[in-house]
């Protein structure tokens, strides 16, 4: 796939989804939340209005071109640089993706809009939905996910429960834990109570392994993750700490371009993806690869995350 792709990225290796071909349908950090652990950095205003943030004809044309070039994937994954359910034509997009490929469609969502019927109807068209739930009470929701003022954890959980009742596809709930914020037995018990209502097919436990938006986002240690996984029950897998193998050649080329820039000066994620005209996701994957190789490090300047060559 060419570097000029605006909406399609990858395929990237994913422990959960195998080879995942990403479809990015909202602009950088158009999101209803501003999570402490967000790899896209901290955001400006939070958004809950749905709109056609990316023209779906262009998204579909790019996807068709990628698939025609022989790119193979285990999932077409709608995710990206913000919250994809904010796209007002999400349901139509999924219907039309299914007309051009038999590859299953996955949707990764922060679940905040699932209390709205139109969003549930759109999301239900995906073969696999991976929503997030990081808190069982309002205070922790506020601390970790820093939501738009109209959102509450009660509404988020109610939306997930309603969605599960209507949706017969696979529902894999991601729980992201940050040491010292939502890792206590009391916090995990609250999340477990919500999970018992939601009844996901799987629970996937994650923690902060890449440079997060905030230094308060502390990674949970491996033994802490194991204890939490036990508390969340037998359907829970730990997905944190997976290091991607077999990153494709194009990803390596992108990583080398990024490294040559970082050798000259430290850059933020935004500097990198706008400077190279690639999607934030492509930039994140390449930076992550460089981190694993020990070629770049993260520094904070005036509280903002920058990357520099080691
Ligand atoms: S992690 Fe996802 S849901 Fe949270 S602020 Fe970033 S883009 Fe939004």
Tab-separated table of N, CA and C in Angstrom, residues 32-137:
chain	number	residue	atom	x	y	z
A	32	UNK	N	-14.829	11.266	21.980
A	32	UNK	CA	-15.674	11.691	23.091
A	32	UNK	C	-14.928	11.616	24.426
A	33	UNK	N	-13.756	10.987	24.418
A	33	UNK	CA	-12.960	10.838	25.637
A	33	UNK	C	-11.578	11.472	25.438
A	34	UNK	N	-10.849	11.552	26.517
A	34	UNK	CA	-9.444	11.996	26.448
A	34	UNK	C	-8.681	11.133	27.457
A	35	UNK	N	-8.540	9.858	27.121
A	35	UNK	CA	-8.012	8.888	28.096
A	35	UNK	C	-6.579	9.217	28.501
A	36	UNK	N	-6.305	8.980	29.773
A	36	UNK	CA	-4.948	9.203	30.295
A	36	UNK	C	-3.919	8.402	29.516
A	37	UNK	N	-4.335	7.232	29.034
A	37	UNK	CA	-3.380	6.333	28.383
A	37	UNK	C	-3.362	6.484	26.867
A	38	UNK	N	-4.080	7.465	26.332
A	38	UNK	CA	-4.203	7.574	24.872
A	38	UNK	C	-2.835	7.800	24.226
A	39	UNK	N	-2.524	6.990	23.230
A	39	UNK	CA	-1.227	7.141	22.548
A	39	UNK	C	-1.222	8.315	21.583
A	40	UNK	N	-2.402	8.888	21.347
A	40	UNK	CA	-2.474	10.011	20.410
A	40	UNK	C	-2.196	11.333	21.109
A	41	UNK	N	-1.929	11.276	22.409
A	41	UNK	CA	-1.664	12.506	23.149
A	41	UNK	C	-2.958	13.074	23.713
A	42	UNK	N	-2.835	14.137	24.479
A	42	UNK	CA	-4.013	14.741	25.092
A	42	UNK	C	-4.701	15.639	24.068
A	43	UNK	N	-6.047	15.710	24.188
A	43	UNK	CA	-6.786	16.375	23.117
A	43	UNK	C	-7.378	17.703	23.544
A	44	UNK	N	-7.948	18.401	22.582
A	44	UNK	CA	-8.724	19.603	22.841
A	44	UNK	C	-10.143	19.212	23.210
A	45	UNK	N	-11.138	19.865	22.599
A	45	UNK	CA	-12.520	19.589	22.981
A	45	UNK	C	-12.941	18.156	22.674
A	46	UNK	N	-13.761	17.617	23.565
A	46	UNK	CA	-14.267	16.272	23.315
A	46	UNK	C	-15.567	16.365	22.535
A	47	UNK	N	-15.799	15.385	21.687
A	47	UNK	CA	-16.889	15.503	20.716
A	47	UNK	C	-17.858	14.341	20.855
A	48	UNK	N	-19.160	14.656	20.800
A	48	UNK	CA	-20.157	13.572	20.822
A	48	UNK	C	-21.099	13.640	19.625
A	49	UNK	N	-20.925	14.649	18.754
A	49	UNK	CA	-21.819	14.771	17.587
A	49	UNK	C	-21.335	13.872	16.463
A	50	UNK	N	-22.257	13.139	15.905
A	50	UNK	CA	-21.913	12.289	14.758
A	50	UNK	C	-21.916	13.144	13.489
A	51	UNK	N	-21.001	12.839	12.584
A	51	UNK	CA	-20.939	13.546	11.296
A	51	UNK	C	-20.182	12.660	10.319
A	52	UNK	N	-20.240	13.008	9.035
A	52	UNK	CA	-19.471	12.230	8.055
A	52	UNK	C	-18.035	12.783	8.048
A	53	UNK	N	-17.267	12.367	9.026
A	53	UNK	CA	-15.930	12.933	9.208
A	53	UNK	C	-14.975	12.568	8.071
A	54	UNK	N	-15.214	11.408	7.443
A	54	UNK	CA	-14.409	11.045	6.262
A	54	UNK	C	-15.413	10.650	5.174
A	55	UNK	N	-15.186	11.097	3.926
A	55	UNK	CA	-16.131	10.748	2.852
A	55	UNK	C	-16.078	9.254	2.557
A	56	UNK	N	-17.203	8.561	2.724
A	56	UNK	CA	-17.107	7.094	2.658
A	56	UNK	C	-16.782	6.595	1.250
A	57	UNK	N	-17.133	7.387	0.212
A	57	UNK	CA	-16.764	6.942	-1.146
A	57	UNK	C	-15.238	6.846	-1.248
A	58	UNK	N	-14.554	7.835	-0.673
A	58	UNK	CA	-13.078	7.823	-0.747
A	58	UNK	C	-12.495	6.680	0.092
A	59	UNK	N	-13.094	6.445	1.248
A	59	UNK	CA	-12.621	5.350	2.108
A	59	UNK	C	-12.766	4.021	1.362
A	60	UNK	N	-13.947	3.834	0.737
A	60	UNK	CA	-14.202	2.566	0.033
A	60	UNK	C	-13.287	2.425	-1.184
A	61	UNK	N	-13.048	3.528	-1.887
A	61	UNK	CA	-12.167	3.469	-3.072
A	61	UNK	C	-10.760	3.050	-2.646
A	62	UNK	N	-10.303	3.609	-1.533
A	62	UNK	CA	-8.958	3.262	-1.058
A	62	UNK	C	-8.887	1.801	-0.608
A	63	UNK	N	-9.952	1.353	0.040
A	63	UNK	CA	-9.984	-0.045	0.490
A	63	UNK	C	-9.980	-0.986	-0.721
A	64	UNK	N	-10.788	-0.648	-1.724
A	64	UNK	CA	-10.863	-1.483	-2.934
A	64	UNK	C	-9.476	-1.584	-3.585
A	65	UNK	N	-8.816	-0.431	-3.671
A	65	UNK	CA	-7.491	-0.395	-4.302
A	65	UNK	C	-6.502	-1.279	-3.508
A	66	UNK	N	-6.576	-1.198	-2.199
A	66	UNK	CA	-5.678	-2.000	-1.352
A	66	UNK	C	-5.936	-3.489	-1.550
A	67	UNK	N	-7.216	-3.864	-1.561
A	67	UNK	CA	-7.548	-5.282	-1.704
A	67	UNK	C	-7.213	-5.774	-3.114
A	68	UNK	N	-7.440	-4.909	-4.110
A	68	UNK	CA	-7.100	-5.281	-5.499
A	68	UNK	C	-5.601	-5.492	-5.668
A	69	UNK	N	-4.813	-4.818	-4.822
A	69	UNK	CA	-3.351	-4.971	-4.911
A	69	UNK	C	-2.905	-6.291	-4.267
A	70	UNK	N	-3.863	-7.072	-3.776
A	70	UNK	CA	-3.537	-8.397	-3.242
A	70	UNK	C	-3.247	-8.419	-1.751
A	71	UNK	N	-3.532	-7.321	-1.053
A	71	UNK	CA	-3.296	-7.301	0.395
A	71	UNK	C	-4.296	-8.247	1.079
A	72	UNK	N	-3.778	-9.119	1.928
A	72	UNK	CA	-4.642	-10.081	2.621
A	72	UNK	C	-4.727	-9.720	4.102
A	73	UNK	N	-5.883	-9.908	4.688
A	73	UNK	CA	-6.038	-9.585	6.110
A	73	UNK	C	-6.993	-10.583	6.748
A	74	UNK	N	-6.846	-10.763	8.055
A	74	UNK	CA	-7.797	-11.608	8.790
A	74	UNK	C	-9.029	-10.802	9.182
A	75	UNK	N	-8.834	-9.518	9.405
A	75	UNK	CA	-9.955	-8.620	9.725
A	75	UNK	C	-9.762	-7.295	9.018
A	76	UNK	N	-10.864	-6.689	8.605
A	76	UNK	CA	-10.873	-5.271	8.241
A	76	UNK	C	-11.304	-4.579	9.537
A	77	UNK	N	-10.449	-3.761	10.091
A	77	UNK	CA	-10.708	-3.233	11.439
A	77	UNK	C	-10.969	-1.737	11.404
A	78	UNK	N	-12.174	-1.365	11.801
A	78	UNK	CA	-12.522	0.061	11.836
A	78	UNK	C	-12.114	0.585	13.210
A	79	UNK	N	-11.128	1.442	13.193
A	79	UNK	CA	-10.617	1.961	14.468
A	79	UNK	C	-9.984	3.292	14.146
A	80	UNK	N	-8.768	3.535	14.602
A	80	UNK	CA	-8.027	4.670	14.085
A	80	UNK	C	-7.728	5.777	15.038
A	81	UNK	N	-7.785	6.993	14.518
A	81	UNK	CA	-7.264	8.132	15.253
A	81	UNK	C	-8.259	8.806	16.172
A	82	UNK	N	-9.387	8.182	16.417
A	82	UNK	CA	-10.403	8.766	17.286
A	82	UNK	C	-11.482	7.718	17.508
A	83	UNK	N	-12.719	8.159	17.746
A	83	UNK	CA	-13.792	7.216	18.037
A	83	UNK	C	-14.625	6.980	16.767
A	84	UNK	N	-14.561	5.777	16.187
A	84	UNK	CA	-15.200	5.560	14.885
A	84	UNK	C	-16.733	5.622	14.895
A	85	UNK	N	-17.369	5.380	16.044
A	85	UNK	CA	-18.845	5.442	16.032
A	85	UNK	C	-19.334	6.885	15.903
A	86	UNK	N	-18.416	7.860	15.960
A	86	UNK	CA	-18.815	9.249	15.711
A	86	UNK	C	-19.108	9.470	14.217
A	87	UNK	N	-18.691	8.541	13.380
A	87	UNK	CA	-18.973	8.685	11.948
A	87	UNK	C	-20.444	8.350	11.704
A	88	UNK	N	-21.156	9.297	11.107
A	88	UNK	CA	-22.609	9.144	10.971
A	88	UNK	C	-23.016	8.098	9.930
A	89	UNK	N	-22.092	7.682	9.044
A	89	UNK	CA	-22.448	6.675	8.032
A	89	UNK	C	-21.712	5.356	8.276
A	90	UNK	N	-21.441	5.092	9.543
A	90	UNK	CA	-20.690	3.883	9.888
A	90	UNK	C	-21.412	2.614	9.414
A	91	UNK	N	-22.727	2.545	9.643
A	91	UNK	CA	-23.485	1.340	9.276
A	91	UNK	C	-23.431	1.103	7.770
A	92	UNK	N	-23.633	2.169	7.007
A	92	UNK	CA	-23.591	2.057	5.539
A	92	UNK	C	-22.189	1.639	5.091
A	93	UNK	N	-21.177	2.192	5.735
A	93	UNK	CA	-19.795	1.848	5.381
A	93	UNK	C	-19.567	0.341	5.583
A	94	UNK	N	-20.011	-0.179	6.722
A	94	UNK	CA	-19.792	-1.615	6.981
A	94	UNK	C	-20.554	-2.454	5.943
A	95	UNK	N	-21.802	-2.065	5.652
A	95	UNK	CA	-22.571	-2.800	4.630
A	95	UNK	C	-21.810	-2.844	3.316
A	96	UNK	N	-21.232	-1.711	2.947
A	96	UNK	CA	-20.565	-1.640	1.641
A	96	UNK	C	-19.210	-2.340	1.654
A	97	UNK	N	-18.536	-2.344	2.790
A	97	UNK	CA	-17.285	-3.132	2.884
A	97	UNK	C	-17.615	-4.609	2.647
A	98	UNK	N	-18.739	-5.033	3.216
A	98	UNK	CA	-19.103	-6.452	3.092
A	98	UNK	C	-19.463	-6.834	1.664
A	99	UNK	N	-19.825	-5.821	0.867
A	99	UNK	CA	-20.108	-6.119	-0.549
A	99	UNK	C	-18.816	-6.303	-1.342
A	100	UNK	N	-17.704	-5.747	-0.860
A	100	UNK	CA	-16.474	-5.875	-1.656
A	100	UNK	C	-15.519	-6.943	-1.118
A	101	UNK	N	-15.761	-7.436	0.066
A	101	UNK	CA	-14.862	-8.482	0.599
A	101	UNK	C	-15.616	-9.393	1.571
A	102	UNK	N	-15.139	-10.637	1.633
A	102	UNK	CA	-15.743	-11.552	2.616
A	102	UNK	C	-14.930	-11.545	3.928
A	103	UNK	N	-13.862	-10.758	3.968
A	103	UNK	CA	-13.071	-10.659	5.214
A	103	UNK	C	-13.949	-10.060	6.318
A	104	UNK	N	-13.977	-10.676	7.494
A	104	UNK	CA	-14.839	-10.134	8.557
A	104	UNK	C	-14.449	-8.719	8.982
A	105	UNK	N	-15.449	-7.974	9.430
A	105	UNK	CA	-15.229	-6.583	9.833
A	105	UNK	C	-15.259	-6.497	11.358
A	106	UNK	N	-14.210	-5.891	11.921
A	106	UNK	CA	-14.160	-5.657	13.373
A	106	UNK	C	-14.305	-4.158	13.632
A	107	UNK	N	-14.927	-3.826	14.734
A	107	UNK	CA	-15.085	-2.417	15.125
A	107	UNK	C	-14.503	-2.240	16.526
A	108	UNK	N	-13.568	-1.319	16.649
A	108	UNK	CA	-12.996	-1.016	17.972
A	108	UNK	C	-13.585	0.310	18.430
A	109	UNK	N	-14.239	0.306	19.580
A	109	UNK	CA	-14.976	1.505	20.022
A	109	UNK	C	-14.781	1.758	21.510
A	110	UNK	N	-14.882	3.026	21.891
A	110	UNK	CA	-14.801	3.325	23.328
A	110	UNK	C	-16.156	3.156	24.023
A	111	UNK	N	-17.190	2.774	23.267
A	111	UNK	CA	-18.505	2.385	23.803
A	111	UNK	C	-19.337	3.546	24.349
A	112	UNK	N	-18.831	4.759	24.289
A	112	UNK	CA	-19.550	5.856	24.948
A	112	UNK	C	-20.869	6.203	24.253
A	113	UNK	N	-20.989	5.882	22.958
A	113	UNK	CA	-22.201	6.291	22.231
A	113	UNK	C	-23.203	5.155	22.074
A	114	UNK	N	-22.896	3.991	22.659
A	114	UNK	CA	-23.772	2.837	22.428
A	114	UNK	C	-25.121	2.957	23.129
A	115	UNK	N	-25.306	3.974	23.948
A	115	UNK	CA	-26.650	4.152	24.524
A	115	UNK	C	-27.606	4.731	23.481
A	116	UNK	N	-27.074	5.177	22.332
A	116	UNK	CA	-27.944	5.714	21.264
A	116	UNK	C	-28.308	4.586	20.295
A	117	UNK	N	-29.591	4.538	19.953
A	117	UNK	CA	-30.069	3.416	19.143
A	117	UNK	C	-29.405	3.374	17.766
A	118	UNK	N	-29.220	4.561	17.138
A	118	UNK	CA	-28.621	4.561	15.787
A	118	UNK	C	-27.191	4.031	15.821
A	119	UNK	N	-26.472	4.330	16.894
A	119	UNK	CA	-25.092	3.848	17.006
A	119	UNK	C	-25.090	2.324	17.210
A	120	UNK	N	-26.022	1.831	18.040
A	120	UNK	CA	-26.088	0.370	18.252
A	120	UNK	C	-26.425	-0.339	16.941
A	121	UNK	N	-27.347	0.255	16.176
A	121	UNK	CA	-27.740	-0.357	14.902
A	121	UNK	C	-26.539	-0.426	13.956
A	122	UNK	N	-25.772	0.635	13.892
A	122	UNK	CA	-24.585	0.660	13.016
A	122	UNK	C	-23.523	-0.337	13.497
A	123	UNK	N	-23.243	-0.308	14.787
A	123	UNK	CA	-22.179	-1.168	15.330
A	123	UNK	C	-22.522	-2.649	15.155
A	124	UNK	N	-23.813	-2.954	15.219
A	124	UNK	CA	-24.250	-4.361	15.146
A	124	UNK	C	-23.979	-4.974	13.779
A	125	UNK	N	-23.645	-4.162	12.787
A	125	UNK	CA	-23.341	-4.701	11.454
A	125	UNK	C	-21.953	-5.340	11.401
A	126	UNK	N	-21.101	-5.019	12.372
A	126	UNK	CA	-19.746	-5.599	12.388
A	126	UNK	C	-19.811	-7.052	12.863
A	127	UNK	N	-18.834	-7.854	12.402
A	127	UNK	CA	-18.796	-9.265	12.821
A	127	UNK	C	-18.222	-9.401	14.225
A	128	UNK	N	-17.384	-8.448	14.579
A	128	UNK	CA	-16.747	-8.464	15.902
A	128	UNK	C	-16.729	-7.029	16.414
A	129	UNK	N	-17.171	-6.835	17.654
A	129	UNK	CA	-17.104	-5.494	18.253
A	129	UNK	C	-16.223	-5.589	19.501
A	130	UNK	N	-15.262	-4.665	19.582
A	130	UNK	CA	-14.332	-4.641	20.721
A	130	UNK	C	-14.517	-3.309	21.446
A	131	UNK	N	-15.421	-3.259	22.422
A	131	UNK	CA	-15.611	-2.010	23.178
A	131	UNK	C	-14.690	-1.970	24.396
A	132	UNK	N	-14.578	-0.778	24.975
A	132	UNK	CA	-13.730	-0.618	26.168
A	132	UNK	C	-14.575	-0.350	27.402
A	133	UNK	N	-14.093	-0.833	28.523
A	133	UNK	CA	-14.674	-0.482	29.822
A	133	UNK	C	-13.532	-0.456	30.824
A	134	UNK	N	-13.213	0.719	31.335
A	134	UNK	CA	-12.035	0.843	32.206
A	134	UNK	C	-12.404	1.203	33.638
A	135	UNK	N	-13.693	1.412	33.901
A	135	UNK	CA	-14.073	1.887	35.236
A	135	UNK	C	-15.445	1.342	35.600
A	136	UNK	N	-15.673	1.223	36.910
A	136	UNK	CA	-16.983	0.783	37.391
A	136	UNK	C	-17.686	1.861	38.187
A	137	UNK	N	-17.056	3.033	38.319
A	137	UNK	CA	-17.737	4.142	38.998
A	137	UNK	C	-17.379	5.471	38.316
